[in-house]
Amino acid sequence: MNARRHGGFAGLRITMTWIAGWAVACALTSADSIAAAPASLDATAIGEASGATATATPDGVVKIGWPRTDVTVTVDGMTLPPAAGLGSWAAFAPMGTGAMVMGDTVVFEDEVDAAMDAAFTHGLSVTALHNHFFHDTPKVYFMHIGGEGHAETLAAGVKAVWGAIRAVRSARSLPATSFGGATPKPGHVDAEAMSKIVGQPATDSQGVAKITIGRTGTMQGMLVGGSMGLTTWAAFSGSDALAAMDGDFIMSAEEVQPVLHVLRKAGVHIRASISPTSGAPARRRIWRVLFVRRWMHRPPSRNPDLPALAHP
């Protein structure tokens, strides 16, 4: 093993040791404040409802999993085995008279819409969407889901999400490399028309119409606003006949699920989520979206399916 690689592994070992020690300390600190767990869950029933093998852990959590062996993934030229981070999972824990579920679902680009729609249809929340790798082929994303309710109902919801993904792969074995349909061509988008439709001022920069709305929040006890990056924005490029929209929607925690529902109802492709601030009482989340559709054919009035970009 060369010195460079040895140094990298040594640094990784030190980092993981520190993280493990910190996690143990936090667990010991908070253990006394955690109430006794409610009644145990039925792993067999959860397995039947989810269509997956369910196992119970010593602490009463029931887990199911689905390794993505159906698509070969390479990272920086290396074929990545599913055990190295390409496994979908969901964990169920007793909660009051029901249960809560948390999980991470492996999705490829053309599976995100179907998986997210299935989650919403079955009462689950989508709490994050992000990637883990650089130089991965095809691109791999991870969609976090959550929910509370009857354990079997939650398990059926997870089954629906995974089933929606399987349906996409059944129709096309390899992940798609585009949304399909016509591609917008460089041109000019009428900023004034966009302003009237969205209900917010729009700027025109070399034919690109852009709407920007600043918000305010706190971080480390300090007030921060739009000039520090807390902005919702949408940019419309292409032409009035066919355009693309991309942007960031910045939201407080309670706004995330309603906004995601509205965006998906309008056909907006949710691309990623990040939490850009820490130490904030009401943490903001930014969701990156990409949207290509013909709705921008100079509509005379606002499209009722589109979300409003309004200052809270």
mmCIF file of C-alpha atoms in Angstrom:
data_model
loop_
_atom_site.group_PDB
_atom_site.id
_atom_site.type_symbol
_atom_site.label_atom_id
_atom_site.label_comp_id
_atom_site.label_asym_id
_atom_site.label_seq_id
_atom_site.Cartn_x
_atom_site.Cartn_y
_atom_site.Cartn_z
ATOM 1 C CA MET A 1 0.000 0.000 0.000
ATOM 2 C CA ASN A 2 1.505 3.290 -1.018
ATOM 3 C CA ALA A 3 2.011 6.157 1.410
ATOM 4 C CA ARG A 4 -0.747 8.284 -0.072
ATOM 5 C CA ARG A 5 -3.357 5.553 0.224
ATOM 6 C CA HIS A 6 -2.139 4.616 3.720
ATOM 7 C CA GLY A 7 -2.496 8.246 4.794
ATOM 8 C CA GLY A 8 -6.009 8.374 3.386
ATOM 9 C CA PHE A 9 -7.093 5.264 5.277
ATOM 10 C CA ALA A 10 -5.449 6.545 8.458
ATOM 11 C CA GLY A 11 -7.370 9.804 8.184
ATOM 12 C CA LEU A 12 -10.595 7.889 7.550
ATOM 13 C CA ARG A 13 -9.964 5.716 10.625
ATOM 14 C CA ILE A 14 -9.406 8.748 12.841
ATOM 15 C CA THR A 15 -12.520 10.461 11.504
ATOM 16 C CA MET A 16 -14.747 7.408 11.951
ATOM 17 C CA THR A 17 -13.378 6.814 15.450
ATOM 18 C CA TRP A 18 -14.248 10.382 16.414
ATOM 19 C CA ILE A 19 -17.750 10.089 14.942
ATOM 20 C CA ALA A 20 -18.360 6.791 16.745
ATOM 21 C CA GLY A 21 -17.204 8.244 20.054
ATOM 22 C CA TRP A 22 -19.396 11.309 19.600
ATOM 23 C CA ALA A 23 -22.436 9.156 18.767
ATOM 24 C CA VAL A 24 -21.929 6.980 21.858
ATOM 25 C CA ALA A 25 -21.578 10.040 24.062
ATOM 26 C CA CYS A 26 -24.790 11.527 22.682
ATOM 27 C CA ALA A 27 -26.644 8.248 23.172
ATOM 28 C CA LEU A 28 -25.499 7.957 26.779
ATOM 29 C CA THR A 29 -26.416 11.578 27.462
ATOM 30 C CA SER A 30 -29.930 11.256 26.097
ATOM 31 C CA ALA A 31 -30.764 7.688 27.186
ATOM 32 C CA ASP A 32 -32.255 8.733 30.506
ATOM 33 C CA SER A 33 -34.643 11.157 28.806
ATOM 34 C CA ILE A 34 -36.105 8.603 26.379
ATOM 35 C CA ALA A 35 -39.404 7.079 27.427
ATOM 36 C CA ALA A 36 -39.956 3.325 27.409
ATOM 37 C CA ALA A 37 -40.786 1.960 23.965
ATOM 38 C CA PRO A 38 -44.440 1.180 23.149
ATOM 39 C CA ALA A 39 -45.627 -2.321 22.333
ATOM 40 C CA SER A 40 -43.555 -4.308 19.855
ATOM 41 C CA LEU A 41 -44.315 -4.541 16.136
ATOM 42 C CA ASP A 42 -45.268 -7.648 14.182
ATOM 43 C CA ALA A 43 -42.365 -8.313 11.810
ATOM 44 C CA THR A 44 -44.308 -10.995 9.938
ATOM 45 C CA ALA A 45 -47.224 -8.628 9.234
ATOM 46 C CA ILE A 46 -44.864 -5.866 8.095
ATOM 47 C CA GLY A 47 -43.083 -8.313 5.812
ATOM 48 C CA GLU A 48 -46.350 -9.443 4.256
ATOM 49 C CA ALA A 49 -47.578 -5.879 3.762
ATOM 50 C CA SER A 50 -44.293 -4.718 2.227
ATOM 51 C CA GLY A 51 -43.655 -7.787 0.116
ATOM 52 C CA ALA A 52 -40.119 -7.944 1.531
ATOM 53 C CA THR A 53 -38.324 -10.021 4.130
ATOM 54 C CA ALA A 54 -38.635 -8.299 7.507
ATOM 55 C CA THR A 55 -36.275 -8.780 10.418
ATOM 56 C CA ALA A 56 -36.567 -7.539 13.989
ATOM 57 C CA THR A 57 -33.628 -5.958 15.807
ATOM 58 C CA PRO A 58 -32.949 -6.373 19.539
ATOM 59 C CA ASP A 59 -34.267 -2.865 20.226
ATOM 60 C CA GLY A 60 -37.657 -3.590 18.651
ATOM 61 C CA VAL A 61 -37.142 -2.045 15.213
ATOM 62 C CA VAL A 62 -38.360 -3.975 12.170
ATOM 63 C CA LYS A 63 -36.331 -3.515 8.979
ATOM 64 C CA ILE A 64 -36.805 -4.405 5.327
ATOM 65 C CA GLY A 65 -34.377 -3.952 2.466
ATOM 66 C CA TRP A 66 -33.962 -4.088 -1.302
ATOM 67 C CA PRO A 67 -30.454 -4.196 -2.805
ATOM 68 C CA ARG A 68 -30.374 -2.616 -6.270
ATOM 69 C CA THR A 69 -28.907 -5.505 -8.219
ATOM 70 C CA ASP A 70 -30.993 -4.665 -11.303
ATOM 71 C CA VAL A 71 -28.741 -1.879 -12.609
ATOM 72 C CA THR A 72 -24.955 -1.971 -12.798
ATOM 73 C CA VAL A 73 -23.384 1.176 -11.328
ATOM 74 C CA THR A 74 -19.792 2.305 -11.756
ATOM 75 C CA VAL A 75 -18.108 4.969 -9.644
ATOM 76 C CA ASP A 76 -14.925 6.451 -11.097
ATOM 77 C CA GLY A 77 -14.702 3.431 -13.377
ATOM 78 C CA MET A 78 -15.152 0.851 -10.601
ATOM 79 C CA THR A 79 -18.202 -1.414 -10.538
ATOM 80 C CA LEU A 80 -19.911 -0.773 -7.211
ATOM 81 C CA PRO A 81 -21.454 -3.795 -5.456
ATOM 82 C CA PRO A 82 -24.912 -3.181 -3.952
ATOM 83 C CA ALA A 83 -23.501 -3.866 -0.476
ATOM 84 C CA ALA A 84 -21.275 -0.797 -0.848
ATOM 85 C CA GLY A 85 -24.179 1.633 -0.675
ATOM 86 C CA LEU A 86 -26.796 0.699 -3.272
ATOM 87 C CA GLY A 87 -29.436 -0.708 -0.971
ATOM 88 C CA SER A 88 -32.927 0.655 -0.292
ATOM 89 C CA TRP A 89 -34.223 0.127 3.221
ATOM 90 C CA ALA A 90 -37.020 1.066 5.585
ATOM 91 C CA ALA A 91 -37.118 0.782 9.376
ATOM 92 C CA PHE A 92 -40.283 0.643 11.483
ATOM 93 C CA ALA A 93 -40.396 1.522 15.165
ATOM 94 C CA PRO A 94 -43.346 1.359 17.586
ATOM 95 C CA MET A 95 -44.833 4.765 18.343
ATOM 96 C CA GLY A 96 -47.819 5.231 20.623
ATOM 97 C CA THR A 97 -50.596 3.028 19.289
ATOM 98 C CA GLY A 98 -48.980 2.786 15.861
ATOM 99 C CA ALA A 99 -45.574 3.067 14.301
ATOM 100 C CA MET A 100 -43.181 5.387 12.537
ATOM 101 C CA VAL A 101 -41.130 4.577 9.455
ATOM 102 C CA MET A 102 -37.880 6.017 8.189
ATOM 103 C CA GLY A 103 -36.069 4.870 5.096
ATOM 104 C CA ASP A 104 -33.654 5.576 2.279
ATOM 105 C CA THR A 105 -34.566 4.610 -1.269
ATOM 106 C CA VAL A 106 -32.063 4.235 -4.103
ATOM 107 C CA VAL A 107 -33.406 5.926 -7.233
ATOM 108 C CA PHE A 108 -32.027 6.630 -10.670
ATOM 109 C CA GLU A 109 -32.888 9.875 -12.431
ATOM 110 C CA ASP A 110 -35.883 8.529 -14.341
ATOM 111 C CA GLU A 111 -37.302 6.871 -11.206
ATOM 112 C CA VAL A 112 -37.528 9.934 -8.959
ATOM 113 C CA ASP A 113 -40.889 11.238 -10.189
ATOM 114 C CA ALA A 114 -42.605 7.853 -9.942
ATOM 115 C CA ALA A 115 -41.141 7.064 -6.525
ATOM 116 C CA MET A 116 -42.027 10.458 -5.091
ATOM 117 C CA ASP A 117 -45.562 10.386 -6.478
ATOM 118 C CA ALA A 118 -46.104 6.918 -5.020
ATOM 119 C CA ALA A 119 -44.867 8.077 -1.621
ATOM 120 C CA PHE A 120 -47.261 11.035 -1.604
ATOM 121 C CA THR A 121 -50.190 8.927 -2.818
ATOM 122 C CA HIS A 122 -49.688 6.529 0.089
ATOM 123 C CA GLY A 123 -49.328 9.166 2.787
ATOM 124 C CA LEU A 124 -45.550 9.099 3.167
ATOM 125 C CA SER A 125 -43.334 12.165 3.400
ATOM 126 C CA VAL A 126 -40.239 12.749 1.285
ATOM 127 C CA THR A 127 -37.688 14.292 3.609
ATOM 128 C CA ALA A 128 -34.587 14.459 1.419
ATOM 129 C CA LEU A 129 -33.251 13.784 -2.061
ATOM 130 C CA HIS A 130 -29.524 13.825 -2.699
ATOM 131 C CA ASN A 131 -26.574 11.966 -4.203
ATOM 132 C CA HIS A 132 -23.699 10.099 -2.540
ATOM 133 C CA PHE A 133 -21.135 9.699 -5.287
ATOM 134 C CA PHE A 134 -18.988 11.594 -7.776
ATOM 135 C CA HIS A 135 -18.391 10.210 -11.294
ATOM 136 C CA ASP A 136 -21.168 7.613 -10.985
ATOM 137 C CA THR A 137 -22.720 6.018 -14.064
ATOM 138 C CA PRO A 138 -25.682 6.031 -14.213
ATOM 139 C CA LYS A 139 -26.359 8.827 -11.729
ATOM 140 C CA VAL A 140 -27.592 7.491 -8.385
ATOM 141 C CA TYR A 141 -29.805 9.409 -5.966
ATOM 142 C CA PHE A 142 -31.178 8.634 -2.526
ATOM 143 C CA MET A 143 -34.717 9.580 -1.542
ATOM 144 C CA HIS A 144 -35.486 9.599 2.173
ATOM 145 C CA ILE A 145 -39.027 8.763 3.203
ATOM 146 C CA GLY A 146 -40.873 8.879 6.497
ATOM 147 C CA GLY A 147 -44.284 8.576 8.025
ATOM 148 C CA GLU A 148 -46.420 7.734 11.045
ATOM 149 C CA GLY A 149 -49.463 5.507 11.365
ATOM 150 C CA HIS A 150 -50.442 1.860 11.307
ATOM 151 C CA ALA A 151 -47.367 -0.291 10.691
ATOM 152 C CA GLU A 152 -48.921 -2.393 7.929
ATOM 153 C CA THR A 153 -50.237 0.705 6.166
ATOM 154 C CA LEU A 154 -46.783 2.281 6.238
ATOM 155 C CA ALA A 155 -45.263 -0.958 4.959
ATOM 156 C CA ALA A 156 -47.737 -1.011 2.083
ATOM 157 C CA GLY A 157 -46.686 2.535 1.262
ATOM 158 C CA VAL A 158 -43.035 1.523 1.076
ATOM 159 C CA LYS A 159 -44.063 -1.404 -1.139
ATOM 160 C CA ALA A 160 -45.815 1.050 -3.468
ATOM 161 C CA VAL A 161 -42.719 3.258 -3.702
ATOM 162 C CA TRP A 162 -40.473 0.314 -4.513
ATOM 163 C CA GLY A 163 -43.102 -1.049 -6.882
ATOM 164 C CA ALA A 164 -43.216 2.247 -8.784
ATOM 165 C CA ILE A 165 -39.452 2.076 -9.211
ATOM 166 C CA ARG A 166 -39.633 -1.530 -10.429
ATOM 167 C CA ALA A 167 -42.311 -0.519 -12.953
ATOM 168 C CA VAL A 168 -39.995 2.116 -14.439
ATOM 169 C CA ARG A 169 -37.180 -0.422 -14.766
ATOM 170 C CA SER A 170 -39.574 -3.013 -16.193
ATOM 171 C CA ALA A 171 -40.488 -0.595 -18.977
ATOM 172 C CA ARG A 172 -36.851 0.339 -19.621
ATOM 173 C CA SER A 173 -33.972 -1.736 -18.296
ATOM 174 C CA LEU A 174 -31.415 1.093 -18.337
ATOM 175 C CA PRO A 175 -32.041 4.526 -16.769
ATOM 176 C CA ALA A 176 -33.036 7.202 -19.285
ATOM 177 C CA THR A 177 -30.591 9.991 -20.074
ATOM 178 C CA SER A 178 -33.192 12.704 -20.730
ATOM 179 C CA PHE A 179 -36.775 13.651 -19.976
ATOM 180 C CA GLY A 180 -37.698 13.089 -23.610
ATOM 181 C CA GLY A 181 -39.728 15.335 -25.870
ATOM 182 C CA ALA A 182 -38.658 18.536 -27.569
ATOM 183 C CA THR A 183 -35.687 20.510 -26.262
ATOM 184 C CA PRO A 184 -36.047 24.278 -25.770
ATOM 185 C CA LYS A 185 -33.841 26.319 -28.080
ATOM 186 C CA PRO A 186 -32.003 29.525 -27.094
ATOM 187 C CA GLY A 187 -34.186 32.544 -27.512
ATOM 188 C CA HIS A 188 -36.019 35.120 -25.433
ATOM 189 C CA VAL A 189 -38.570 34.663 -22.658
ATOM 190 C CA ASP A 190 -40.973 37.525 -21.993
ATOM 191 C CA ALA A 191 -40.101 38.621 -18.446
ATOM 192 C CA GLU A 192 -43.159 40.845 -18.164
ATOM 193 C CA ALA A 193 -45.452 37.944 -19.030
ATOM 194 C CA MET A 194 -43.711 35.723 -16.470
ATOM 195 C CA SER A 195 -44.122 38.414 -13.841
ATOM 196 C CA LYS A 196 -47.858 38.614 -14.469
ATOM 197 C CA ILE A 197 -48.264 34.830 -14.377
ATOM 198 C CA VAL A 198 -46.264 34.251 -11.196
ATOM 199 C CA GLY A 199 -47.317 37.438 -9.450
ATOM 200 C CA GLN A 200 -43.773 38.613 -8.664
ATOM 201 C CA PRO A 201 -41.329 41.015 -10.374
ATOM 202 C CA ALA A 202 -39.140 39.412 -13.043
ATOM 203 C CA THR A 203 -35.834 40.572 -14.502
ATOM 204 C CA ASP A 204 -34.602 40.067 -18.054
ATOM 205 C CA SER A 205 -30.961 39.042 -18.460
ATOM 206 C CA GLN A 206 -29.994 38.211 -22.037
ATOM 207 C CA GLY A 207 -33.404 36.733 -22.714
ATOM 208 C CA VAL A 208 -33.626 34.795 -19.439
ATOM 209 C CA ALA A 209 -36.534 35.797 -17.217
ATOM 210 C CA LYS A 210 -35.753 35.409 -13.522
ATOM 211 C CA ILE A 211 -37.844 35.857 -10.409
ATOM 212 C CA THR A 212 -36.097 36.152 -7.041
ATOM 213 C CA ILE A 213 -37.732 36.410 -3.615
ATOM 214 C CA GLY A 214 -35.689 36.946 -0.468
ATOM 215 C CA ARG A 215 -36.546 35.414 2.866
ATOM 216 C CA THR A 216 -35.205 35.864 6.371
ATOM 217 C CA GLY A 217 -34.029 33.459 9.036
ATOM 218 C CA THR A 218 -31.562 33.124 11.883
ATOM 219 C CA MET A 219 -28.312 31.233 12.149
ATOM 220 C CA GLN A 220 -26.193 31.122 15.284
ATOM 221 C CA GLY A 221 -28.477 33.821 16.671
ATOM 222 C CA MET A 222 -27.798 36.134 13.720
ATOM 223 C CA LEU A 223 -30.463 37.397 11.315
ATOM 224 C CA VAL A 224 -29.704 36.431 7.707
ATOM 225 C CA GLY A 225 -31.627 37.281 4.562
ATOM 226 C CA GLY A 226 -31.667 37.169 0.797
ATOM 227 C CA SER A 227 -28.262 38.775 0.359
ATOM 228 C CA MET A 228 -26.775 35.854 2.328
ATOM 229 C CA GLY A 229 -28.408 33.323 0.022
ATOM 230 C CA LEU A 230 -31.846 32.793 1.578
ATOM 231 C CA THR A 231 -33.758 33.233 -1.654
ATOM 232 C CA THR A 232 -36.382 31.449 -3.660
ATOM 233 C CA TRP A 233 -35.721 31.937 -7.339
ATOM 234 C CA ALA A 234 -36.817 30.597 -10.700
ATOM 235 C CA ALA A 235 -35.138 31.199 -14.065
ATOM 236 C CA PHE A 236 -36.988 30.697 -17.358
ATOM 237 C CA SER A 237 -34.828 30.142 -20.421
ATOM 238 C CA GLY A 238 -35.499 29.155 -24.002
ATOM 239 C CA SER A 239 -38.373 30.934 -25.697
ATOM 240 C CA ASP A 240 -42.010 31.801 -25.085
ATOM 241 C CA ALA A 241 -43.008 28.794 -27.208
ATOM 242 C CA LEU A 242 -40.980 26.242 -25.250
ATOM 243 C CA ALA A 243 -38.935 27.010 -22.176
ATOM 244 C CA ALA A 244 -37.182 25.380 -19.254
ATOM 245 C CA MET A 245 -37.412 26.449 -15.626
ATOM 246 C CA ASP A 246 -34.860 25.741 -12.941
ATOM 247 C CA GLY A 247 -34.577 27.203 -9.480
ATOM 248 C CA ASP A 248 -34.382 26.900 -5.725
ATOM 249 C CA PHE A 249 -37.322 26.926 -3.350
ATOM 250 C CA ILE A 250 -36.288 27.796 0.181
ATOM 251 C CA MET A 251 -38.684 26.600 2.845
ATOM 252 C CA SER A 252 -39.108 26.146 6.543
ATOM 253 C CA ALA A 253 -39.659 22.590 7.734
ATOM 254 C CA GLU A 254 -43.451 22.817 7.872
ATOM 255 C CA GLU A 255 -43.605 24.129 4.292
ATOM 256 C CA VAL A 256 -41.653 21.315 2.638
ATOM 257 C CA GLN A 257 -44.334 18.660 2.152
ATOM 258 C CA PRO A 258 -47.122 21.003 0.913
ATOM 259 C CA VAL A 259 -44.745 22.673 -1.552
ATOM 260 C CA LEU A 260 -43.433 19.353 -2.857
ATOM 261 C CA HIS A 261 -46.985 18.142 -3.399
ATOM 262 C CA VAL A 262 -47.848 21.275 -5.406
ATOM 263 C CA LEU A 263 -44.659 21.079 -7.473
ATOM 264 C CA ARG A 264 -45.234 17.443 -8.377
ATOM 265 C CA LYS A 265 -48.890 18.122 -9.203
ATOM 266 C CA ALA A 266 -47.627 20.722 -11.676
ATOM 267 C CA GLY A 267 -45.214 18.246 -13.227
ATOM 268 C CA VAL A 268 -42.067 19.798 -11.784
ATOM 269 C CA HIS A 269 -39.110 17.441 -11.499
ATOM 270 C CA ILE A 270 -37.610 17.588 -7.998
ATOM 271 C CA ARG A 271 -33.877 17.223 -8.357
ATOM 272 C CA ALA A 272 -32.258 17.587 -4.927
ATOM 273 C CA SER A 273 -32.535 18.947 -1.405
ATOM 274 C CA ILE A 274 -30.022 20.451 0.967
ATOM 275 C CA SER A 275 -30.099 22.112 4.373
ATOM 276 C CA PRO A 276 -27.893 25.173 3.884
ATOM 277 C CA THR A 277 -27.909 26.462 7.457
ATOM 278 C CA SER A 278 -27.286 25.038 10.898
ATOM 279 C CA GLY A 279 -28.035 26.369 14.334
ATOM 280 C CA ALA A 280 -31.346 27.788 13.138
ATOM 281 C CA PRO A 281 -34.501 27.334 15.257
ATOM 282 C CA ALA A 282 -36.529 26.920 12.062
ATOM 283 C CA ARG A 283 -34.156 25.235 9.636
ATOM 284 C CA ARG A 284 -34.586 26.179 6.011
ATOM 285 C CA ARG A 285 -34.345 23.670 3.214
ATOM 286 C CA ILE A 286 -33.637 24.398 -0.409
ATOM 287 C CA TRP A 287 -35.064 22.070 -3.019
ATOM 288 C CA ARG A 288 -33.508 22.204 -6.474
ATOM 289 C CA VAL A 289 -36.059 21.720 -9.226
ATOM 290 C CA LEU A 290 -35.891 21.292 -12.972
ATOM 291 C CA PHE A 291 -38.956 21.653 -15.118
ATOM 292 C CA VAL A 292 -39.368 21.280 -18.885
ATOM 293 C CA ARG A 293 -42.874 21.598 -20.283
ATOM 294 C CA ARG A 294 -44.941 23.573 -22.813
ATOM 295 C CA TRP A 295 -46.937 25.568 -20.317
ATOM 296 C CA MET A 296 -44.963 28.709 -21.173
ATOM 297 C CA HIS A 297 -46.777 29.257 -24.449
ATOM 298 C CA ARG A 298 -47.457 32.879 -23.471
ATOM 299 C CA PRO A 299 -50.518 32.021 -21.324
ATOM 300 C CA PRO A 300 -52.743 35.072 -20.836
ATOM 301 C CA SER A 301 -53.414 34.259 -17.208
ATOM 302 C CA ARG A 302 -51.882 32.283 -14.428
ATOM 303 C CA ASN A 303 -51.764 28.492 -14.781
ATOM 304 C CA PRO A 304 -53.721 27.191 -11.748
ATOM 305 C CA ASP A 305 -51.512 24.101 -11.528
ATOM 306 C CA LEU A 306 -48.354 26.135 -10.881
ATOM 307 C CA PRO A 307 -47.147 26.974 -7.377
ATOM 308 C CA ALA A 308 -47.198 30.594 -6.322
ATOM 309 C CA LEU A 309 -43.882 32.263 -5.627
ATOM 310 C CA ALA A 310 -45.031 34.510 -2.838
ATOM 311 C CA HIS A 311 -43.144 36.087 0.016
ATOM 312 C CA PRO A 312 -44.359 34.531 3.297
#
